[in-house]
Coordinates of C-alpha atoms and ligand atoms in Angstrom, one line a residue:
X196 CA -24.1 25.0 110.1
X197 CA -27.2 22.9 109.6
X198 CA -29.5 22.0 112.6
X199 CA -31.1 18.5 112.7
X200 CA -34.0 17.2 115.0
X201 CA -34.1 13.5 115.4
X202 CA -37.5 12.0 115.9
X203 CA -37.7 8.7 117.8
X204 CA -40.5 6.5 119.5
X205 CA -38.5 3.6 120.9
X206 CA -35.3 2.2 121.8
X207 CA -33.1 4.9 120.2
X208 CA -29.9 3.0 118.9
X209 CA -30.0 4.7 115.6
X210 CA -30.6 8.2 117.4
X211 CA -27.4 7.5 119.5
X212 CA -25.5 6.2 116.7
X213 CA -26.1 9.4 114.9
X214 CA -25.4 11.5 117.4
X215 CA -22.0 10.0 118.0
X216 CA -21.1 9.9 114.0
X217 CA -21.7 13.8 114.0
X218 CA -20.1 14.5 117.5
X219 CA -17.2 16.2 116.1
X220 CA -18.5 17.5 113.0
X221 CA -18.9 21.3 112.7
X222 CA -21.4 21.7 110.0
X223 CA -23.7 19.4 111.8
X224 CA -25.7 20.2 115.0
X225 CA -28.0 17.4 116.6
X226 CA -30.2 19.9 118.0
X227 CA -32.8 17.9 119.6
X228 CA -34.7 14.5 119.9
X229 CA -38.5 14.7 119.8
X230 CA -40.0 11.7 121.3
X231 CA -43.8 10.6 121.4
X232 CA -43.3 7.8 123.8
X233 CA -42.8 8.9 127.7
X234 CA -41.3 5.4 128.3
X235 CA -39.1 5.2 125.4
X236 CA -35.5 4.2 126.0
X237 CA -34.3 6.9 123.6
X238 CA -34.9 9.4 126.7
X239 CA -32.2 7.6 128.8
X240 CA -29.8 7.5 125.8
X241 CA -30.4 11.5 125.4
X242 CA -29.7 12.3 129.0
X243 CA -26.3 10.5 128.5
X244 CA -25.3 12.0 125.4
X245 CA -26.7 15.6 126.7
X246 CA -28.8 16.1 123.9
X247 CA -32.1 18.1 124.6
X248 CA -35.0 15.7 124.5
X249 CA -38.7 16.9 124.4
X250 CA -41.3 14.5 124.9
X251 CA -44.7 15.2 122.9
X252 CA -48.2 13.9 122.4
X253 CA -50.7 13.9 119.7
X254 CA -52.4 17.1 120.4
X255 CA -48.6 19.0 120.3
X256 CA -48.6 17.6 116.6
X257 CA -51.8 18.4 115.7
X258 CA -52.1 21.7 117.2
X259 CA -48.9 22.7 115.9
X260 CA -46.8 23.0 118.6
X261 CA -44.3 20.5 117.0
X262 CA -43.8 22.7 114.4
X263 CA -43.5 25.9 116.2
X264 CA -40.8 23.8 118.2
X265 CA -38.9 22.8 114.9
X266 CA -39.0 26.5 113.8
X267 CA -38.2 28.0 116.9
X268 CA -34.9 25.8 117.0
X269 CA -34.1 26.6 113.3
X270 CA -34.2 23.1 112.3
X271 CA -33.2 22.5 108.8
X272 CA -33.4 18.5 108.6
X273 CA -35.5 16.2 110.3
X274 CA -34.4 12.5 111.0
X275 CA -37.1 9.6 111.7
X276 CA -35.2 7.0 113.3
X277 CA -37.7 4.7 114.7
X278 CA -40.7 7.3 114.9
X279 CA -44.1 5.2 114.6
X280 CA -46.6 8.2 113.8
X281 CA -47.3 9.8 110.9
X282 CA -45.7 13.4 110.2
X283 CA -48.6 16.1 109.5
X284 CA -48.7 17.3 106.0
X285 CA -48.0 21.0 107.7
X286 CA -44.4 19.3 108.4
X287 CA -43.9 17.5 105.5
X288 CA -44.7 20.3 102.8
X289 CA -42.5 22.9 104.5
X290 CA -39.5 20.2 104.8
X291 CA -40.3 19.0 101.5
X292 CA -36.9 16.7 101.0
X293 CA -35.7 17.5 104.2
X294 CA -37.2 14.7 106.1
X295 CA -35.3 11.4 106.1
X296 CA -36.8 8.2 107.2
X297 CA -35.1 4.8 107.8
X298 CA -37.5 1.5 107.0
X299 CA -36.1 -1.9 108.3
X300 CA -36.9 -3.5 104.6
X301 CA -36.7 -3.3 101.3
X302 CA -39.4 -0.8 100.1
X303 CA -42.0 -1.2 98.4
X304 CA -42.0 -4.4 100.0
X305 CA -43.1 -4.7 103.9
X306 CA -44.1 -1.0 104.2
X307 CA -47.2 0.7 104.9
X308 CA -49.3 1.5 108.0
X309 CA -48.5 -1.1 110.6
X310 CA -45.4 -2.1 109.3
X311 CA -43.1 -1.6 111.7
X312 CA -40.0 -3.1 114.0
X313 CA -40.8 -6.5 114.6
X314 CA -43.7 -6.9 112.9
X315 CA -41.6 -6.3 109.5
X316 CA -38.8 -9.0 110.2
X317 CA -41.7 -11.5 111.3
X318 CA -43.4 -11.1 107.8
X319 CA -39.9 -11.5 106.1
X320 CA -39.3 -14.5 107.9
X321 CA -42.7 -15.9 107.3
X322 CA -42.7 -15.4 103.7
X323 CA -39.1 -17.3 103.4
X324 CA -37.4 -14.3 101.8
X325 CA -33.9 -14.9 100.6
X326 CA -32.9 -11.4 101.4
X327 CA -34.1 -8.2 103.5
X328 CA -32.2 -4.9 104.0
X329 CA -33.2 -1.2 104.6
X330 CA -34.6 1.9 103.2
X331 CA -33.6 5.2 103.5
X332 CA -36.2 7.4 102.0
X333 CA -37.6 11.3 101.8
X334 CA -40.7 11.4 104.0
X335 CA -44.2 12.7 102.4
X336 CA -47.5 12.7 104.0
X337 CA -48.1 8.8 103.4
X338 CA -46.3 6.1 105.5
X339 CA -43.2 4.6 103.7
X340 CA -44.0 6.1 100.5
X341 CA -41.2 9.2 99.9
X342 CA -38.6 9.0 97.4
X343 CA -36.3 6.1 98.1
X344 CA -32.6 7.7 98.6
X345 CA -30.5 4.4 99.2
X346 CA -31.0 0.7 99.9
X347 CA -28.7 -1.9 101.1
X348 CA -29.4 -5.8 101.2
X349 CA -28.5 -8.6 103.6
X350 CA -28.9 -12.2 102.4
X351 CA -31.4 -14.5 104.5
X352 CA -30.9 -18.4 105.0
X353 CA -33.1 -20.8 106.1
X354 CA -31.7 -20.7 109.6
X355 CA -32.5 -17.0 110.4
X356 CA -35.3 -16.2 112.5
X357 CA -37.0 -12.9 113.2
X358 CA -34.4 -12.0 115.7
X359 CA -31.4 -12.8 113.4
X360 CA -33.2 -11.1 110.6
X361 CA -33.4 -7.9 112.9
X362 CA -30.1 -8.0 114.0
X363 CA -28.7 -8.1 110.3
X364 CA -30.9 -5.4 109.5
X365 CA -29.7 -3.2 112.3
X366 CA -26.2 -3.7 111.6
X367 CA -26.7 -2.0 107.9
X368 CA -28.8 0.6 109.7
X369 CA -25.5 1.5 111.8
X370 CA -23.6 1.4 109.2
X371 CA -25.2 3.5 106.6
X372 CA -27.9 5.5 108.0
X373 CA -25.2 8.4 109.4
X374 CA -23.4 8.4 106.4
X375 CA -26.5 8.5 103.9
X376 CA -27.7 11.6 106.0
X377 CA -24.5 13.3 105.7
X378 CA -24.3 13.1 102.2
X379 CA -28.0 14.0 101.4
X380 CA -27.7 16.9 103.5
X381 CA -24.6 18.1 101.8
X382 CA -26.0 18.0 98.5
Ligands
GRF227 C1 -35.2 0.5 113.2 O1 -35.2 -0.8 113.0 C2 -35.7 1.3 112.2 O2 -35.5 0.9 110.9 C3 -37.0 1.2 112.4 O3 -37.3 1.4 113.8 C4 -35.9 0.7 114.3 C5 -35.7 1.7 115.6 O4 -34.8 1.2 116.2 N1 -37.9 2.4 111.8 P1 -33.8 2.3 117.3 O5 -35.0 2.6 118.3 O6 -33.2 3.2 116.4 O7 -33.1 1.0 118.1

């Protein structure tokens, strides 16, 4: 049995999709959600899905409380699903190649500090890109910088807007993120 923790900061639609994907899987247990934003919708989703959810702040992260929670819960893998803070080095080193993030663009483009959510889709739109996509990658102590595990592309047209780009990218996320997590943790 592998225990997973999901870190999320916002809506949590990926978190929900991952929980549903693994719900009948005896090998994978989504043990808890860790959320750094007390008004994030992911908290409601966690309640509805009966998944324990802990809300934490910067101090918990800095003081090592989050690391302690991960160890107390015997967490084997960490999934970042729309989590906006940098993960401390203490955790990235301990969980080397065991933290998986999804980024809503084709890294190394449109990544790094401050490049998240709608900002990414707006930049892709403004630069008139003819494609965007998702990148699933391991996490190190830098933003969007760890080894890439998987990428998928979606074509863009001149009719696309930041909103339609976001929708196309979300569709790829829902399709691939749980499958790639499953594959990666079974290696
Ligand atoms: C996703 O687009 C993900 O790629 C990015 O943040 C967004 C989170 O969406 N890192 P949600 O909270 O899972 O709905």
